[in-house]
PDB file of C-alpha atoms in Angstrom:
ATOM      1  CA  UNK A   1     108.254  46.161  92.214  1.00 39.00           C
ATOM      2  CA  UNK A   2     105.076  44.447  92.193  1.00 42.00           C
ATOM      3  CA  UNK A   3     103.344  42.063  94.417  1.00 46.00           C
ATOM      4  CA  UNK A   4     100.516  39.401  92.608  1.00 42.00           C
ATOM      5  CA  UNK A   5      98.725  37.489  94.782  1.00 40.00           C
ATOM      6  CA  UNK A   6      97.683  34.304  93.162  1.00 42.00           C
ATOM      7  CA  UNK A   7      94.529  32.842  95.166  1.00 39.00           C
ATOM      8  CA  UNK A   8      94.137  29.779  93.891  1.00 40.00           C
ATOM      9  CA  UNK A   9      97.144  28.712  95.432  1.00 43.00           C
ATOM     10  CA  UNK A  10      97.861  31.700  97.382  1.00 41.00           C
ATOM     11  CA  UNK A  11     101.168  32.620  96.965  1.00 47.00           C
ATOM     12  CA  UNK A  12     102.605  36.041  95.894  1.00 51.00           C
ATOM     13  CA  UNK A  13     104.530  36.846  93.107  1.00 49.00           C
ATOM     14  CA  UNK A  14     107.412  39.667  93.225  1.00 49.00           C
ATOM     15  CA  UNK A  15     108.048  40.904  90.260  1.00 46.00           C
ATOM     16  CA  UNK A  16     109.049  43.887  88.349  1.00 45.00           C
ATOM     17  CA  UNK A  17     105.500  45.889  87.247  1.00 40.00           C
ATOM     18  CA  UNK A  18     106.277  44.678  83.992  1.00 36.00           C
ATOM     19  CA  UNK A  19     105.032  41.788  82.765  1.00 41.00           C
ATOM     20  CA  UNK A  20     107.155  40.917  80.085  1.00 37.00           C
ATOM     21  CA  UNK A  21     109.792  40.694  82.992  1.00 34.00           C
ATOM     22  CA  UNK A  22     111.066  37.175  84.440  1.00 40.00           C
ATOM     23  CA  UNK A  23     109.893  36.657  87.551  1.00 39.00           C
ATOM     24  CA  UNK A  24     111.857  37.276  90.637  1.00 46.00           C
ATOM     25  CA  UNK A  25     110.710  35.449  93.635  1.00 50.00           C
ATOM     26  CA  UNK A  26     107.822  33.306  94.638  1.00 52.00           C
ATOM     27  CA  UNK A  27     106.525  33.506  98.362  1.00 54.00           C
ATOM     28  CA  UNK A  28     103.648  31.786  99.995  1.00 57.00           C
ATOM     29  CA  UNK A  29     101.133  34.293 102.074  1.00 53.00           C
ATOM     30  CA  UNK A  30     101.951  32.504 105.161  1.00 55.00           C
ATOM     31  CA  UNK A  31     105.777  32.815 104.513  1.00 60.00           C
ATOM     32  CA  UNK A  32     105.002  36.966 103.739  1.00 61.00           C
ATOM     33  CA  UNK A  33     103.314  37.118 107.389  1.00 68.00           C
ATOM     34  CA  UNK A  34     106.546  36.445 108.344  1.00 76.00           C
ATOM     35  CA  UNK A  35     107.829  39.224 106.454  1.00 88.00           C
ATOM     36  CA  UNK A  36     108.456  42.954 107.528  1.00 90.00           C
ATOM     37  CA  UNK A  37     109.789  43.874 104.009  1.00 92.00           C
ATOM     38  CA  UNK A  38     111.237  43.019 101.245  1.00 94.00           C
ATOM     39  CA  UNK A  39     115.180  43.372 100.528  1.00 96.00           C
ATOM     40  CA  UNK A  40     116.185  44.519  96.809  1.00 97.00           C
ATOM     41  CA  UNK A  41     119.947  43.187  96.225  1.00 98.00           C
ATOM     42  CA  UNK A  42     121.549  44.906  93.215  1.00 98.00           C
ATOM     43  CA  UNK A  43     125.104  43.445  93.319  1.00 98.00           C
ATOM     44  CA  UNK A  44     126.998  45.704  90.907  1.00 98.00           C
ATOM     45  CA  UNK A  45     130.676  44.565  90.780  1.00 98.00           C
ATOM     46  CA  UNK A  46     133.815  42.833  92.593  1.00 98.00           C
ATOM     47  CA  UNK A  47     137.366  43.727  92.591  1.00 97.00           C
ATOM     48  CA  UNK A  48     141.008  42.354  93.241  1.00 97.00           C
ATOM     49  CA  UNK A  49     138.991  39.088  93.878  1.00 97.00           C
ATOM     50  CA  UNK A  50     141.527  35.997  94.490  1.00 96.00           C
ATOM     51  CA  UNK A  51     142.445  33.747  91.972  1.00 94.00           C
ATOM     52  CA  UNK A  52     141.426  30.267  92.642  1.00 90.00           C
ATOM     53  CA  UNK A  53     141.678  28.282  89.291  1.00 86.00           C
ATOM     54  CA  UNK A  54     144.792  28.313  87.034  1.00 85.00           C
ATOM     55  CA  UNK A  55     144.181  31.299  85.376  1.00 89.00           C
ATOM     56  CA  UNK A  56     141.485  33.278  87.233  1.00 93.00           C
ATOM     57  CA  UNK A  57     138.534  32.911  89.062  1.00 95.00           C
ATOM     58  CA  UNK A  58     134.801  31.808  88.226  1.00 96.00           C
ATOM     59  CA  UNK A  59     132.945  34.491  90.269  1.00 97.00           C
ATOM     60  CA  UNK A  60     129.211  34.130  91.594  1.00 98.00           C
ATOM     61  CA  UNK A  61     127.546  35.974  94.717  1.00 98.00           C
ATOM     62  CA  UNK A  62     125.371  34.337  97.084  1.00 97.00           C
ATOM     63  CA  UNK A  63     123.241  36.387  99.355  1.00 97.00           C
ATOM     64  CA  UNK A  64     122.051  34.691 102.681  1.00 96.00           C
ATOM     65  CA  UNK A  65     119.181  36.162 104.828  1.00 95.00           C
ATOM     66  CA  UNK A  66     118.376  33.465 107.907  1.00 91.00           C
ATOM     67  CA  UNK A  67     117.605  30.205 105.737  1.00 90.00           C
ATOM     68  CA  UNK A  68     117.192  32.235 102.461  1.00 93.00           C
ATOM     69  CA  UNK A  69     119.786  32.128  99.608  1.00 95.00           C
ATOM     70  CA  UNK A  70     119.820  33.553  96.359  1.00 96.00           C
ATOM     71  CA  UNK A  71     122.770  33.841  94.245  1.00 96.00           C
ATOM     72  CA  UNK A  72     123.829  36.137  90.975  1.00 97.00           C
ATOM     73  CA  UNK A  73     125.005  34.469  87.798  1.00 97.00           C
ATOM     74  CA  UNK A  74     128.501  33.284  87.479  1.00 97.00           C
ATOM     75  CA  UNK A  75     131.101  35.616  85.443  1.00 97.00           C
ATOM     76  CA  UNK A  76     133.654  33.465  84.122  1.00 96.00           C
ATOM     77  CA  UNK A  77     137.491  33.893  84.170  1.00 96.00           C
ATOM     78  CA  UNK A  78     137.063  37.555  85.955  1.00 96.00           C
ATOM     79  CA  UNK A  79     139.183  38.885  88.852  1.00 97.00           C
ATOM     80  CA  UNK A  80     136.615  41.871  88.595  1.00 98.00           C
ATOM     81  CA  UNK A  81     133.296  40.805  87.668  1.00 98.00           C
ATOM     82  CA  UNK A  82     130.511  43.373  86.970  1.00 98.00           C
ATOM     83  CA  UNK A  83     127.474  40.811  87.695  1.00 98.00           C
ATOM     84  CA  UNK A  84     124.684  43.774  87.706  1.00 98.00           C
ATOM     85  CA  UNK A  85     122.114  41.119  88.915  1.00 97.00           C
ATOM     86  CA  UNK A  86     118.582  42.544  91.038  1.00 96.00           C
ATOM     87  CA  UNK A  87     118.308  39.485  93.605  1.00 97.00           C
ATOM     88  CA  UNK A  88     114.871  40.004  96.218  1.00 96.00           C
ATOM     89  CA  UNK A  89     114.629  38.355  99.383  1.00 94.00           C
ATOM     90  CA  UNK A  90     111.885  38.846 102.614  1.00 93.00           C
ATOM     91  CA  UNK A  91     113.324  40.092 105.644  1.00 94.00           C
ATOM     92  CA  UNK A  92     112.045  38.531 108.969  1.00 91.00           C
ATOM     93  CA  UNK A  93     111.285  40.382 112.090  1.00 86.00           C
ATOM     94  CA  UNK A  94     114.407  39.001 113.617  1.00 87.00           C
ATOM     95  CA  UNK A  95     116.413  39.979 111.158  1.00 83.00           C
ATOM     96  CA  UNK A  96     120.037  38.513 111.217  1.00 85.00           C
ATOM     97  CA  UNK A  97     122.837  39.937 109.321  1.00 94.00           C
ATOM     98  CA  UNK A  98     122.756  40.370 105.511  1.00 97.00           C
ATOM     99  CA  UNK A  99     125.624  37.702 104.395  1.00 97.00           C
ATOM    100  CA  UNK A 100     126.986  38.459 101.084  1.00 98.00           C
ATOM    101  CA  UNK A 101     129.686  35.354  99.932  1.00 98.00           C
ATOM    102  CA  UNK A 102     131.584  35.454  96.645  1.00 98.00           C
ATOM    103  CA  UNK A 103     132.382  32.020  95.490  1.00 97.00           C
ATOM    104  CA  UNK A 104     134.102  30.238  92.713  1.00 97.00           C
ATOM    105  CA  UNK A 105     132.297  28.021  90.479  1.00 96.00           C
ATOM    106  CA  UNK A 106     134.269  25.164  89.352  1.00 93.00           C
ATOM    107  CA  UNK A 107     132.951  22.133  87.373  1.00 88.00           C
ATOM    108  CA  UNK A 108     134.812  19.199  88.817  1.00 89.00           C
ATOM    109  CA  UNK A 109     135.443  20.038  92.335  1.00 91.00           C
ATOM    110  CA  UNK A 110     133.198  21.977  95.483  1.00 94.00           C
ATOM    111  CA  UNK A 111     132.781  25.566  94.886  1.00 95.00           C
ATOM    112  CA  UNK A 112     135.704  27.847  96.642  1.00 96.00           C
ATOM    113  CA  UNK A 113     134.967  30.989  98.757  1.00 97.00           C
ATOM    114  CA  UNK A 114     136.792  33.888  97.198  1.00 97.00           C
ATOM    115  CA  UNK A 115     135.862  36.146 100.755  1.00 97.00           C
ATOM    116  CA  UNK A 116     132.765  37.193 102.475  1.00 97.00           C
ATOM    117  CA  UNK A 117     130.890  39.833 104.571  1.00 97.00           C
ATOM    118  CA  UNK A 118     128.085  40.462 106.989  1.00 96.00           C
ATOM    119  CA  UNK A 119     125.936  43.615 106.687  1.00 96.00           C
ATOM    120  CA  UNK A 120     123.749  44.980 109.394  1.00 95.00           C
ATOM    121  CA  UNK A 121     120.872  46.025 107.445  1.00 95.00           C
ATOM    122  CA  UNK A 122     118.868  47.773 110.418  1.00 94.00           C
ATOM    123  CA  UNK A 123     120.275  51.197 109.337  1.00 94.00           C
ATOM    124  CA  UNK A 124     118.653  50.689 106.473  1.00 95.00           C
ATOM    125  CA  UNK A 125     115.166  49.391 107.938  1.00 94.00           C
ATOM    126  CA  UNK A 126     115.048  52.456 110.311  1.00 93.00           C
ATOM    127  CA  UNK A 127     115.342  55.197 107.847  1.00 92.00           C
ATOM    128  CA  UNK A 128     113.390  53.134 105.655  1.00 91.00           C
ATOM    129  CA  UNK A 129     110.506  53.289 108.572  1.00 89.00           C
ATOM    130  CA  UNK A 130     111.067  56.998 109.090  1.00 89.00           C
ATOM    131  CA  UNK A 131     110.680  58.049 105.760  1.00 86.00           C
ATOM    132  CA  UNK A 132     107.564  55.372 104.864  1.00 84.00           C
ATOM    133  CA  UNK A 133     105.364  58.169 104.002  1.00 79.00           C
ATOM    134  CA  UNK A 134     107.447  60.946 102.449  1.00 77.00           C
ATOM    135  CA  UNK A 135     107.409  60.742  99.003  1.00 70.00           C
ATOM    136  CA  UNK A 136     110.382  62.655  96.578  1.00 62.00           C
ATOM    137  CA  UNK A 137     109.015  62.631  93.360  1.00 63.00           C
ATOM    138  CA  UNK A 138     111.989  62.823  91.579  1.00 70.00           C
ATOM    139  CA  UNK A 139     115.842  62.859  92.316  1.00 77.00           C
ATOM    140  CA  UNK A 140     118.043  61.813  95.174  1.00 85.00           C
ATOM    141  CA  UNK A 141     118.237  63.157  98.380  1.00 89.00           C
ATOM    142  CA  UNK A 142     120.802  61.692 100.808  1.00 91.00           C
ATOM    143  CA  UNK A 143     118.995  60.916 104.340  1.00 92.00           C
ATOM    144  CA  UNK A 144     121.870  59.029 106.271  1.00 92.00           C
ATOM    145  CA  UNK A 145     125.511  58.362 106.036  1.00 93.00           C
ATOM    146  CA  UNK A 146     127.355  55.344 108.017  1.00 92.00           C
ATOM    147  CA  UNK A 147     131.071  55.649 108.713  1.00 93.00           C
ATOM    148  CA  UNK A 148     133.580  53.634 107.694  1.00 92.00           C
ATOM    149  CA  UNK A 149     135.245  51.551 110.655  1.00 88.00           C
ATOM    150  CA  UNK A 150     137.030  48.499 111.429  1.00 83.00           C
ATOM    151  CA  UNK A 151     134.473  46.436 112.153  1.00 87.00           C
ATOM    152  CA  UNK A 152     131.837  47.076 109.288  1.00 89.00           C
ATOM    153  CA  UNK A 153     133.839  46.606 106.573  1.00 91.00           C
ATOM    154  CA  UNK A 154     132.964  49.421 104.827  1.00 94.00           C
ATOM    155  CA  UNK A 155     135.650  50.519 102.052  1.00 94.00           C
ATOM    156  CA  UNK A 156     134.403  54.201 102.159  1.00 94.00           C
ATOM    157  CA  UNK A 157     131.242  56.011 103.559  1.00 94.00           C
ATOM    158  CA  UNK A 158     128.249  53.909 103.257  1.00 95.00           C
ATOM    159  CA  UNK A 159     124.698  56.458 102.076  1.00 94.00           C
ATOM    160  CA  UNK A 160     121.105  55.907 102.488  1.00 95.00           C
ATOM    161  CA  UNK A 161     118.956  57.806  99.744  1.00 93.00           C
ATOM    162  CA  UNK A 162     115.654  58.450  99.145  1.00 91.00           C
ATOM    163  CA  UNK A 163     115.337  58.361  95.631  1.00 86.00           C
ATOM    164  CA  UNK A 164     112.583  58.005  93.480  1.00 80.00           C
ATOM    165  CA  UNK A 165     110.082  57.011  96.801  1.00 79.00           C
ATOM    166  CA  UNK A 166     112.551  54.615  97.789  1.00 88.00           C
ATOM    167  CA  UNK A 167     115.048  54.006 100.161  1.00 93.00           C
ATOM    168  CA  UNK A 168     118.255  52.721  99.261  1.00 95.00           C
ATOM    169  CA  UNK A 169     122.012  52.556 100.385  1.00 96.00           C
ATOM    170  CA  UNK A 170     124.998  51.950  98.666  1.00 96.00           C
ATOM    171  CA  UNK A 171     127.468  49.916 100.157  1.00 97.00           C
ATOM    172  CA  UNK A 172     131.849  48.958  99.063  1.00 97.00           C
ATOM    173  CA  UNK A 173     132.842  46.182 100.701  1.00 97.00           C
ATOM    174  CA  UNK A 174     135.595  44.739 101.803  1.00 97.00           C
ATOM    175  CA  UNK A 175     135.525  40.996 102.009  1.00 97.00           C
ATOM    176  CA  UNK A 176     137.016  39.366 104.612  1.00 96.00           C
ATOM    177  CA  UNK A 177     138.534  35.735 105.272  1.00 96.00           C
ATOM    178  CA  UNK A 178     140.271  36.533 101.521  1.00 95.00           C
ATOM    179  CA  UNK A 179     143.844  38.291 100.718  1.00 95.00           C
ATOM    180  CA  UNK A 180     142.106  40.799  98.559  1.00 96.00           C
ATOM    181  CA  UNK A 181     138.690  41.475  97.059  1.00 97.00           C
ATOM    182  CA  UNK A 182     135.633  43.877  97.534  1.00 98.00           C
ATOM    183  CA  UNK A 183     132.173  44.231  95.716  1.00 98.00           C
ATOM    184  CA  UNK A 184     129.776  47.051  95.628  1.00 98.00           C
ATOM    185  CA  UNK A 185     125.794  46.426  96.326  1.00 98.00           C
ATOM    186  CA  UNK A 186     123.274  48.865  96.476  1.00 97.00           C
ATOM    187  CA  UNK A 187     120.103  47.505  99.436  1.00 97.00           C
ATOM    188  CA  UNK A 188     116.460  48.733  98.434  1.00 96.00           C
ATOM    189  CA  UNK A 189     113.768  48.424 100.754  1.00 95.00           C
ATOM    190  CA  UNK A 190     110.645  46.969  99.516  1.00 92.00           C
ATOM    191  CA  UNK A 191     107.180  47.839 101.613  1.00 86.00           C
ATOM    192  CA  UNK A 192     104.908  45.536 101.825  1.00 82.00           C
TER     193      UNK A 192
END
């Protein structure tokens, strides 16, 4: 990722390094003061989600940080959606818990919630501050593991990798207020 800083209007532009690219969020420079770090989002793919509509479900993700939302693009009539959508958003100082909500989109009626989840992303800030200076050129190399438990809804063992410079973990989830369902993310930590 790339950050452009526009001054005539300052306001900075996060985008891949490509410029070809669409861009992929739009901050002011007062808004990244606020900002400790970026958040990369890469929701992969749901499962077993619950079927709201007739047939199936229209799956979408929405991604809540504080008063930020961004949301993935809506799979239609899918039970288990592979979305594969790269969603950015800042993370504040205080930083609350990552919400992840899988809705339905219908046409004629409010959205449904199909299950959510909240993720403590501090793991992931802390090894990301640890390791701000090491670089591994190439590869993976695992630097953390969280347990799954009862109370972080983790389907199996969550890891945080270095890979490629970056830090990243990979999380299943299980969503909860739902029957069934779970989705797999991947969090990348942006410096900035």
């Amino acid at each position: 990722m790339c950050i452009y800083v526009c001054e005539k209007n300052m306001q900075c532009f996060i985008q891949p390094c490509y410029p070809h690219l669409k861009l992929q969020a739009l901050y002011s420079m007062a808004e990244m003061e606020n900002y400790i770090g970026l958040l990369k989002v890469r929701v992969n793919e749901g499962f077993n989600l619950v079927k709201k509509d007739l047939i199936s479900s229209d799956p979408y993700v929405l991604i809540k940080l504080g008063q930020q939302r961004v949301k993935t693009k809506t799979i239609k009539r899918s039970l288990d959606p592979v979305w594969n959508d790269e969603l950015t958003i800042g993370v504040p100082s205080k930083t609350p818990r990552l919400e992840v909500e899988v809705m339905d989109e219908d046409t004629f009626t409010s959205d449904e919630p199909l299950g959510n989840i909240k993720v403590d992303i501090v793991p992931l800030m802390n090894y990301a501050t640890k390791y701000q200076f090491q670089k591994l050129e190439n590869g993976k190399k695992e630097v953390g593991k969280l347990t799954t438990s009862q109370t972080n809804g983790f389907v199996k063992d969550s890891c945080i990798f270095m890979e490629n410079g970056q830090i990243k973990q990979e999380l299943h989830l299980k969503l909860d207020n739902a029957p069934s369902g779970e989705v797999t993310i991947d969090l990348i930590w942006i410096y900035v």
